[in-house]
Amino acid sequence: MRMASAACIHIFVSTFMFLAWFMAKGDDSYVRDACSVTRYQDLCVHTLASFSSTAKRSPSKWARAGVSVTIGEVKSVAQNLTELKEFQLLRGRRNRAALSDCIECFRDAVDELHKSLGVLRNLSKSTFDIQMGDLNTWISAALTNEDTCLDGFEGHKGKHVKSLQNWVLNASYITSNALALVNKLATTGLGSPTDP
Ligand SMILES: *[C@@H]1O[C@H](CO)[C@@H](O)[C@H](O)[C@H]1NC(C)=O
Ligand SMILES: *[C@@H]1O[C@H](CO)[C@@H](O)[C@H](O)[C@H]1NC(C)=O
Ligand SMILES: *[C@@H]1O[C@H](CO)[C@@H](O)[C@H](O)[C@H]1NC(C)=O
């Protein structure tokens, strides 16, 4: 009797674990599929995995997720840049000038990404092509702003400069991924069977 109930528990636990594994795997396949159009796929999967269960196969939801995650990332890099400036962590006039320009670029990037999210929240079939054009323009502009920041530090040295370059590069990869997800939406269109 005790053996039987132990076996029952065992079967119950294995079934539960299988289901948990299966569900996790099911979710994972959604994000992997969505991220397959991006350039930095591992980063895409890592940053967007939590949207799997809501976005599933909807290109418009993945595009929106990509842009909102990008806003969070770009804002937090901007925060870090502001701290470098406030605490005067960069030495030299050239570094300080590059940092001020970079902060300006990131402010613009945040604006452009916010406008993009606004469009993604208000998609409509009648204005879809114009909306896709605006999104492409603004997200590309955000990417250009991030690149401009990096250009300002080209050849500069120092521990904090190195960190800054890594943050900005990472933000630009995440932005590039968001742009790819938007381009995917542009080619799929609204109202596909997977995008109600
Ligand atoms: C949302 O889209 C409609 C038409 O598609 C437009 O009239 C309206 O101004 C838009 N709203 C916002 C907040 O952009
Ligand atoms: C901001 O700086 C902290 C500590 O220096 C770092 O751990 C974090 O990754 C940076 N944030 C971003 C978004 O790069
Ligand atoms: C890049 O950003 C992601 C998401 O915020 C973070 O998990 C990762 O640690 C970052 N990588 C670097 C090198 O800053």
PDB file of C-alpha atoms and ligand atoms in Angstrom:
ATOM      1  CA  MET A   1       0.000   0.000   0.000  1.00  0.00           C
ATOM      2  CA  ARG A   2       2.733   2.419   0.968  1.00  0.00           C
ATOM      3  CA  MET A   3       4.712   1.302  -2.065  1.00  0.00           C
ATOM      4  CA  ALA A   4       1.691   2.004  -4.275  1.00  0.00           C
ATOM      5  CA  SER A   5       1.172   5.478  -2.941  1.00  0.00           C
ATOM      6  CA  ALA A   6       4.873   6.230  -3.322  1.00  0.00           C
ATOM      7  CA  ALA A   7       4.566   5.093  -6.932  1.00  0.00           C
ATOM      8  CA  CYS A   8       1.499   7.305  -7.344  1.00  0.00           C
ATOM      9  CA  ILE A   9       3.351  10.280  -6.012  1.00  0.00           C
ATOM     10  CA  HIS A  10       6.227   9.460  -8.274  1.00  0.00           C
ATOM     11  CA  ILE A  11       3.991   9.326 -11.331  1.00  0.00           C
ATOM     12  CA  PHE A  12       2.236  12.486 -10.244  1.00  0.00           C
ATOM     13  CA  VAL A  13       5.519  14.330  -9.782  1.00  0.00           C
ATOM     14  CA  SER A  14       6.938  13.124 -13.094  1.00  0.00           C
ATOM     15  CA  THR A  15       3.774  14.125 -14.917  1.00  0.00           C
ATOM     16  CA  PHE A  16       3.885  17.511 -13.309  1.00  0.00           C
ATOM     17  CA  MET A  17       7.544  17.968 -14.193  1.00  0.00           C
ATOM     18  CA  PHE A  18       6.911  16.869 -17.749  1.00  0.00           C
ATOM     19  CA  LEU A  19       4.078  19.381 -18.063  1.00  0.00           C
ATOM     20  CA  ALA A  20       6.206  22.151 -16.591  1.00  0.00           C
ATOM     21  CA  TRP A  21       9.012  21.249 -19.001  1.00  0.00           C
ATOM     22  CA  PHE A  22       6.617  21.038 -21.919  1.00  0.00           C
ATOM     23  CA  MET A  23       5.034  24.405 -21.141  1.00  0.00           C
ATOM     24  CA  ALA A  24       8.410  26.072 -20.669  1.00  0.00           C
ATOM     25  CA  LYS A  25       9.569  24.567 -23.928  1.00  0.00           C
ATOM     26  CA  GLY A  26       6.387  25.640 -25.706  1.00  0.00           C
ATOM     27  CA  ASP A  27       6.938  29.227 -24.542  1.00  0.00           C
ATOM     28  CA  ASP A  28      10.574  29.102 -25.509  1.00  0.00           C
ATOM     29  CA  SER A  29       9.719  28.102 -29.063  1.00  0.00           C
ATOM     30  CA  TYR A  30       7.543  31.217 -29.482  1.00  0.00           C
ATOM     31  CA  VAL A  31      10.325  33.598 -28.486  1.00  0.00           C
ATOM     32  CA  ARG A  32      12.911  31.707 -30.549  1.00  0.00           C
ATOM     33  CA  ASP A  33      10.664  31.836 -33.549  1.00  0.00           C
ATOM     34  CA  ALA A  34      10.020  35.574 -33.123  1.00  0.00           C
ATOM     35  CA  CYS A  35      13.721  36.272 -32.574  1.00  0.00           C
ATOM     36  CA  SER A  36      14.780  34.341 -35.670  1.00  0.00           C
ATOM     37  CA  VAL A  37      14.483  37.548 -37.736  1.00  0.00           C
ATOM     38  CA  THR A  38      16.855  39.486 -35.458  1.00  0.00           C
ATOM     39  CA  ARG A  39      20.610  39.911 -35.730  1.00  0.00           C
ATOM     40  CA  TYR A  40      21.429  39.343 -32.038  1.00  0.00           C
ATOM     41  CA  GLN A  41      19.251  36.325 -31.407  1.00  0.00           C
ATOM     42  CA  ASP A  42      20.572  35.214 -28.020  1.00  0.00           C
ATOM     43  CA  LEU A  43      20.161  38.729 -26.657  1.00  0.00           C
ATOM     44  CA  CYS A  44      16.685  38.855 -28.195  1.00  0.00           C
ATOM     45  CA  VAL A  45      15.632  35.599 -26.535  1.00  0.00           C
ATOM     46  CA  HIS A  46      17.135  36.708 -23.219  1.00  0.00           C
ATOM     47  CA  THR A  47      15.409  40.116 -23.207  1.00  0.00           C
ATOM     48  CA  LEU A  48      12.023  39.017 -24.606  1.00  0.00           C
ATOM     49  CA  ALA A  49      11.453  35.529 -23.186  1.00  0.00           C
ATOM     50  CA  SER A  50       8.963  36.813 -20.616  1.00  0.00           C
ATOM     51  CA  PHE A  51       6.612  37.978 -23.419  1.00  0.00           C
ATOM     52  CA  SER A  52       6.236  34.491 -24.937  1.00  0.00           C
ATOM     53  CA  SER A  53       2.994  33.532 -23.242  1.00  0.00           C
ATOM     54  CA  THR A  54       1.245  36.777 -24.238  1.00  0.00           C
ATOM     55  CA  ALA A  55       2.773  37.486 -27.661  1.00  0.00           C
ATOM     56  CA  LYS A  56       2.794  33.900 -28.982  1.00  0.00           C
ATOM     57  CA  ARG A  57       2.832  34.253 -32.793  1.00  0.00           C
ATOM     58  CA  SER A  58       1.614  37.827 -33.056  1.00  0.00           C
ATOM     59  CA  PRO A  59       4.095  40.017 -35.006  1.00  0.00           C
ATOM     60  CA  SER A  60       2.480  43.201 -33.670  1.00  0.00           C
ATOM     61  CA  LYS A  61       2.830  42.076 -30.048  1.00  0.00           C
ATOM     62  CA  TRP A  62       6.467  41.081 -30.568  1.00  0.00           C
ATOM     63  CA  ALA A  63       7.198  44.432 -32.195  1.00  0.00           C
ATOM     64  CA  ARG A  64       5.603  46.202 -29.258  1.00  0.00           C
ATOM     65  CA  ALA A  65       7.511  44.063 -26.769  1.00  0.00           C
ATOM     66  CA  GLY A  66      10.772  44.771 -28.612  1.00  0.00           C
ATOM     67  CA  VAL A  67      10.228  48.512 -28.550  1.00  0.00           C
ATOM     68  CA  SER A  68       9.171  48.626 -24.890  1.00  0.00           C
ATOM     69  CA  VAL A  69      12.192  46.604 -23.801  1.00  0.00           C
ATOM     70  CA  THR A  70      14.378  48.928 -25.885  1.00  0.00           C
ATOM     71  CA  ILE A  71      12.907  51.978 -24.140  1.00  0.00           C
ATOM     72  CA  GLY A  72      13.761  50.470 -20.752  1.00  0.00           C
ATOM     73  CA  GLU A  73      17.304  49.690 -21.829  1.00  0.00           C
ATOM     74  CA  VAL A  74      17.981  53.039 -23.504  1.00  0.00           C
ATOM     75  CA  LYS A  75      16.575  54.902 -20.495  1.00  0.00           C
ATOM     76  CA  SER A  76      18.762  53.003 -18.106  1.00  0.00           C
ATOM     77  CA  VAL A  77      21.869  53.597 -20.229  1.00  0.00           C
ATOM     78  CA  ALA A  78      20.896  57.298 -20.286  1.00  0.00           C
ATOM     79  CA  GLN A  79      20.678  57.174 -16.490  1.00  0.00           C
ATOM     80  CA  ASN A  80      24.171  55.675 -16.307  1.00  0.00           C
ATOM     81  CA  LEU A  81      25.536  58.350 -18.659  1.00  0.00           C
ATOM     82  CA  THR A  82      24.005  61.080 -16.514  1.00  0.00           C
ATOM     83  CA  GLU A  83      25.716  59.601 -13.457  1.00  0.00           C
ATOM     84  CA  LEU A  84      29.092  59.539 -15.235  1.00  0.00           C
ATOM     85  CA  LYS A  85      28.576  63.230 -15.868  1.00  0.00           C
ATOM     86  CA  GLU A  86      27.264  64.153 -12.418  1.00  0.00           C
ATOM     87  CA  PHE A  87      30.077  62.410 -10.598  1.00  0.00           C
ATOM     88  CA  GLN A  88      32.605  63.705 -13.152  1.00  0.00           C
ATOM     89  CA  LEU A  89      33.978  60.228 -13.706  1.00  0.00           C
ATOM     90  CA  LEU A  90      35.459  60.929 -17.135  1.00  0.00           C
ATOM     91  CA  ARG A  91      38.784  62.706 -17.332  1.00  0.00           C
ATOM     92  CA  GLY A  92      39.685  65.248 -19.971  1.00  0.00           C
ATOM     93  CA  ARG A  93      37.881  67.867 -22.003  1.00  0.00           C
ATOM     94  CA  ARG A  94      37.432  65.631 -25.068  1.00  0.00           C
ATOM     95  CA  ASN A  95      35.789  62.895 -23.016  1.00  0.00           C
ATOM     96  CA  ARG A  96      33.478  65.345 -21.274  1.00  0.00           C
ATOM     97  CA  ALA A  97      32.408  66.897 -24.579  1.00  0.00           C
ATOM     98  CA  ALA A  98      31.742  63.459 -26.056  1.00  0.00           C
ATOM     99  CA  LEU A  99      29.718  62.524 -22.975  1.00  0.00           C
ATOM    100  CA  SER A 100      27.502  65.619 -23.227  1.00  0.00           C
ATOM    101  CA  ASP A 101      26.828  64.891 -26.908  1.00  0.00           C
ATOM    102  CA  CYS A 102      26.105  61.292 -26.058  1.00  0.00           C
ATOM    103  CA  ILE A 103      23.573  62.236 -23.381  1.00  0.00           C
ATOM    104  CA  GLU A 104      21.864  64.485 -25.936  1.00  0.00           C
ATOM    105  CA  CYS A 105      21.754  61.621 -28.450  1.00  0.00           C
ATOM    106  CA  PHE A 106      20.213  59.299 -25.880  1.00  0.00           C
ATOM    107  CA  ARG A 107      17.556  61.871 -24.983  1.00  0.00           C
ATOM    108  CA  ASP A 108      16.581  62.014 -28.664  1.00  0.00           C
ATOM    109  CA  ALA A 109      16.611  58.215 -28.912  1.00  0.00           C
ATOM    110  CA  VAL A 110      14.205  57.932 -25.958  1.00  0.00           C
ATOM    111  CA  ASP A 111      11.822  60.409 -27.673  1.00  0.00           C
ATOM    112  CA  GLU A 112      11.956  58.532 -30.952  1.00  0.00           C
ATOM    113  CA  LEU A 113      11.277  55.225 -29.226  1.00  0.00           C
ATOM    114  CA  HIS A 114       8.360  56.663 -27.251  1.00  0.00           C
ATOM    115  CA  LYS A 115       6.786  57.948 -30.462  1.00  0.00           C
ATOM    116  CA  SER A 116       7.285  54.473 -31.934  1.00  0.00           C
ATOM    117  CA  LEU A 117       5.547  52.792 -29.022  1.00  0.00           C
ATOM    118  CA  GLY A 118       2.667  55.259 -29.427  1.00  0.00           C
ATOM    119  CA  VAL A 119       2.236  54.129 -33.033  1.00  0.00           C
ATOM    120  CA  LEU A 120       2.419  50.445 -32.109  1.00  0.00           C
ATOM    121  CA  ARG A 121      -0.355  50.965 -29.548  1.00  0.00           C
ATOM    122  CA  ASN A 122      -2.583  52.508 -32.196  1.00  0.00           C
ATOM    123  CA  LEU A 123      -2.093  50.361 -35.291  1.00  0.00           C
ATOM    124  CA  SER A 124      -4.825  50.508 -37.882  1.00  0.00           C
ATOM    125  CA  LYS A 125      -5.270  48.861 -41.262  1.00  0.00           C
ATOM    126  CA  SER A 126      -6.100  52.112 -43.059  1.00  0.00           C
ATOM    127  CA  THR A 127      -2.901  53.874 -41.960  1.00  0.00           C
ATOM    128  CA  PHE A 128      -0.698  50.799 -41.677  1.00  0.00           C
ATOM    129  CA  ASP A 129       1.805  51.667 -44.422  1.00  0.00           C
ATOM    130  CA  ILE A 130       2.345  55.200 -43.125  1.00  0.00           C
ATOM    131  CA  GLN A 131       2.701  53.848 -39.604  1.00  0.00           C
ATOM    132  CA  MET A 132       5.323  51.304 -40.719  1.00  0.00           C
ATOM    133  CA  GLY A 133       7.200  54.086 -42.509  1.00  0.00           C
ATOM    134  CA  ASP A 134       7.189  56.261 -39.365  1.00  0.00           C
ATOM    135  CA  LEU A 135       8.347  53.366 -37.196  1.00  0.00           C
ATOM    136  CA  ASN A 136      11.207  52.592 -39.557  1.00  0.00           C
ATOM    137  CA  THR A 137      12.254  56.245 -39.607  1.00  0.00           C
ATOM    138  CA  TRP A 138      12.164  56.718 -35.834  1.00  0.00           C
ATOM    139  CA  ILE A 139      13.769  53.452 -34.765  1.00  0.00           C
ATOM    140  CA  SER A 140      16.503  53.897 -37.396  1.00  0.00           C
ATOM    141  CA  ALA A 141      17.033  57.414 -36.024  1.00  0.00           C
ATOM    142  CA  ALA A 142      17.376  56.011 -32.487  1.00  0.00           C
ATOM    143  CA  LEU A 143      19.963  53.556 -33.782  1.00  0.00           C
ATOM    144  CA  THR A 144      21.837  56.363 -35.550  1.00  0.00           C
ATOM    145  CA  ASN A 145      21.844  58.396 -32.333  1.00  0.00           C
ATOM    146  CA  GLU A 146      23.384  55.486 -30.439  1.00  0.00           C
ATOM    147  CA  ASP A 147      26.030  55.045 -33.152  1.00  0.00           C
ATOM    148  CA  THR A 148      26.772  58.769 -33.073  1.00  0.00           C
ATOM    149  CA  CYS A 149      27.427  58.471 -29.339  1.00  0.00           C
ATOM    150  CA  LEU A 150      29.877  55.626 -29.965  1.00  0.00           C
ATOM    151  CA  ASP A 151      31.631  57.545 -32.760  1.00  0.00           C
ATOM    152  CA  GLY A 152      32.271  60.382 -30.292  1.00  0.00           C
ATOM    153  CA  PHE A 153      34.303  58.002 -28.120  1.00  0.00           C
ATOM    154  CA  GLU A 154      36.228  56.284 -30.871  1.00  0.00           C
ATOM    155  CA  GLY A 155      39.875  55.917 -29.852  1.00  0.00           C
ATOM    156  CA  HIS A 156      39.196  57.235 -26.319  1.00  0.00           C
ATOM    157  CA  LYS A 157      40.625  55.220 -23.426  1.00  0.00           C
ATOM    158  CA  GLY A 158      39.829  54.580 -19.778  1.00  0.00           C
ATOM    159  CA  LYS A 159      37.880  52.218 -17.555  1.00  0.00           C
ATOM    160  CA  HIS A 160      34.667  54.261 -17.545  1.00  0.00           C
ATOM    161  CA  VAL A 161      34.889  54.886 -21.284  1.00  0.00           C
ATOM    162  CA  LYS A 162      35.148  51.139 -21.825  1.00  0.00           C
ATOM    163  CA  SER A 163      32.016  50.522 -19.711  1.00  0.00           C
ATOM    164  CA  LEU A 164      30.154  53.278 -21.503  1.00  0.00           C
ATOM    165  CA  GLN A 165      31.015  51.747 -24.864  1.00  0.00           C
ATOM    166  CA  ASN A 166      29.717  48.358 -23.683  1.00  0.00           C
ATOM    167  CA  TRP A 167      26.421  49.787 -22.409  1.00  0.00           C
ATOM    168  CA  VAL A 168      25.812  51.787 -25.573  1.00  0.00           C
ATOM    169  CA  LEU A 169      26.760  48.895 -27.846  1.00  0.00           C
ATOM    170  CA  ASN A 170      24.381  46.611 -25.965  1.00  0.00           C
ATOM    171  CA  ALA A 171      21.572  49.176 -26.240  1.00  0.00           C
ATOM    172  CA  SER A 172      22.226  49.442 -29.975  1.00  0.00           C
ATOM    173  CA  TYR A 173      21.964  45.644 -30.377  1.00  0.00           C
ATOM    174  CA  ILE A 174      18.639  45.650 -28.532  1.00  0.00           C
ATOM    175  CA  THR A 175      17.428  48.552 -30.704  1.00  0.00           C
ATOM    176  CA  SER A 176      18.508  46.746 -33.860  1.00  0.00           C
ATOM    177  CA  ASN A 177      16.506  43.718 -32.713  1.00  0.00           C
ATOM    178  CA  ALA A 178      13.421  45.891 -32.164  1.00  0.00           C
ATOM    179  CA  LEU A 179      13.790  47.296 -35.670  1.00  0.00           C
ATOM    180  CA  ALA A 180      13.917  43.775 -37.096  1.00  0.00           C
ATOM    181  CA  LEU A 181      10.729  42.842 -35.221  1.00  0.00           C
ATOM    182  CA  VAL A 182       9.003  45.948 -36.612  1.00  0.00           C
ATOM    183  CA  ASN A 183      10.180  45.107 -40.131  1.00  0.00           C
ATOM    184  CA  LYS A 184       8.770  41.631 -39.662  1.00  0.00           C
ATOM    185  CA  LEU A 185       5.423  43.174 -38.737  1.00  0.00           C
ATOM    186  CA  ALA A 186       5.616  45.431 -41.810  1.00  0.00           C
ATOM    187  CA  THR A 187       6.005  42.431 -44.112  1.00  0.00           C
ATOM    188  CA  THR A 188       3.355  40.293 -42.383  1.00  0.00           C
ATOM    189  CA  GLY A 189       0.735  43.016 -42.167  1.00  0.00           C
ATOM    190  CA  LEU A 190      -2.137  43.340 -39.749  1.00  0.00           C
ATOM    191  CA  GLY A 191      -4.899  40.828 -39.441  1.00  0.00           C
ATOM    192  CA  SER A 192      -2.922  37.720 -40.336  1.00  0.00           C
ATOM    193  CA  PRO A 193      -4.377  34.608 -38.681  1.00  0.00           C
ATOM    194  CA  THR A 194      -1.741  34.829 -35.928  1.00  0.00           C
ATOM    195  CA  ASP A 195      -2.182  38.559 -35.384  1.00  0.00           C
ATOM    196  CA  PRO A 196      -5.802  39.248 -34.489  1.00  0.00           C
TER     197      PRO A 196
HETATM  198  C1  LIG B   1      -4.893  56.515 -33.699  1.00  0.00           C
HETATM  199  O1  LIG B   1      -5.254  56.245 -35.050  1.00  0.00           O
HETATM  200  C2  LIG B   1      -6.370  56.981 -35.539  1.00  0.00           C
HETATM  201  C3  LIG B   1      -6.673  56.583 -36.990  1.00  0.00           C
HETATM  202  O2  LIG B   1      -6.150  55.378 -37.356  1.00  0.00           O
HETATM  203  C4  LIG B   1      -6.091  58.455 -35.474  1.00  0.00           C
HETATM  204  O3  LIG B   1      -7.205  59.189 -35.918  1.00  0.00           O
HETATM  205  C5  LIG B   1      -5.739  58.838 -34.043  1.00  0.00           C
HETATM  206  O4  LIG B   1      -5.352  60.196 -34.008  1.00  0.00           O
HETATM  207  C6  LIG B   1      -4.599  57.980 -33.520  1.00  0.00           C
HETATM  208  N1  LIG B   1      -4.370  58.263 -32.115  1.00  0.00           N
HETATM  209  C7  LIG B   1      -3.174  58.565 -31.645  1.00  0.00           C
HETATM  210  C8  LIG B   1      -3.099  58.788 -30.178  1.00  0.00           C
HETATM  211  O5  LIG B   1      -2.177  58.628 -32.345  1.00  0.00           O
HETATM  212  C1  LIG B   2      24.586  50.785 -15.569  1.00  0.00           C
HETATM  213  O1  LIG B   2      25.734  50.700 -14.750  1.00  0.00           O
HETATM  214  C2  LIG B   2      25.750  49.564 -13.893  1.00  0.00           C
HETATM  215  C3  LIG B   2      26.922  49.669 -12.939  1.00  0.00           C
HETATM  216  O2  LIG B   2      27.958  50.428 -13.420  1.00  0.00           O
HETATM  217  C4  LIG B   2      25.820  48.328 -14.764  1.00  0.00           C
HETATM  218  O3  LIG B   2      25.855  47.169 -13.967  1.00  0.00           O
HETATM  219  C5  LIG B   2      24.582  48.289 -15.642  1.00  0.00           C
HETATM  220  O4  LIG B   2      24.647  47.190 -16.530  1.00  0.00           O
HETATM  221  C6  LIG B   2      24.483  49.569 -16.466  1.00  0.00           C
HETATM  222  N1  LIG B   2      23.188  49.574 -17.134  1.00  0.00           N
HETATM  223  C7  LIG B   2      23.038  49.455 -18.443  1.00  0.00           C
HETATM  224  C8  LIG B   2      21.661  49.471 -18.955  1.00  0.00           C
HETATM  225  O5  LIG B   2      23.975  49.352 -19.217  1.00  0.00           O
HETATM  226  C1  LIG B   3      22.887  43.769 -22.280  1.00  0.00           C
HETATM  227  O1  LIG B   3      21.554  44.005 -21.860  1.00  0.00           O
HETATM  228  C2  LIG B   3      20.908  42.886 -21.296  1.00  0.00           C
HETATM  229  C3  LIG B   3      19.461  43.274 -21.009  1.00  0.00           C
HETATM  230  O2  LIG B   3      19.347  44.412 -20.241  1.00  0.00           O
HETATM  231  C4  LIG B   3      21.654  42.454 -20.053  1.00  0.00           C
HETATM  232  O3  LIG B   3      21.048  41.317 -19.507  1.00  0.00           O
HETATM  233  C5  LIG B   3      23.095  42.152 -20.415  1.00  0.00           C
HETATM  234  O4  LIG B   3      23.817  41.856 -19.255  1.00  0.00           O
HETATM  235  C6  LIG B   3      23.719  43.353 -21.088  1.00  0.00           C
HETATM  236  N1  LIG B   3      25.069  43.033 -21.530  1.00  0.00           N
HETATM  237  C7  LIG B   3      26.070  43.884 -21.365  1.00  0.00           C
HETATM  238  C8  LIG B   3      27.387  43.427 -21.917  1.00  0.00           C
HETATM  239  O5  LIG B   3      25.944  44.973 -20.810  1.00  0.00           O
END
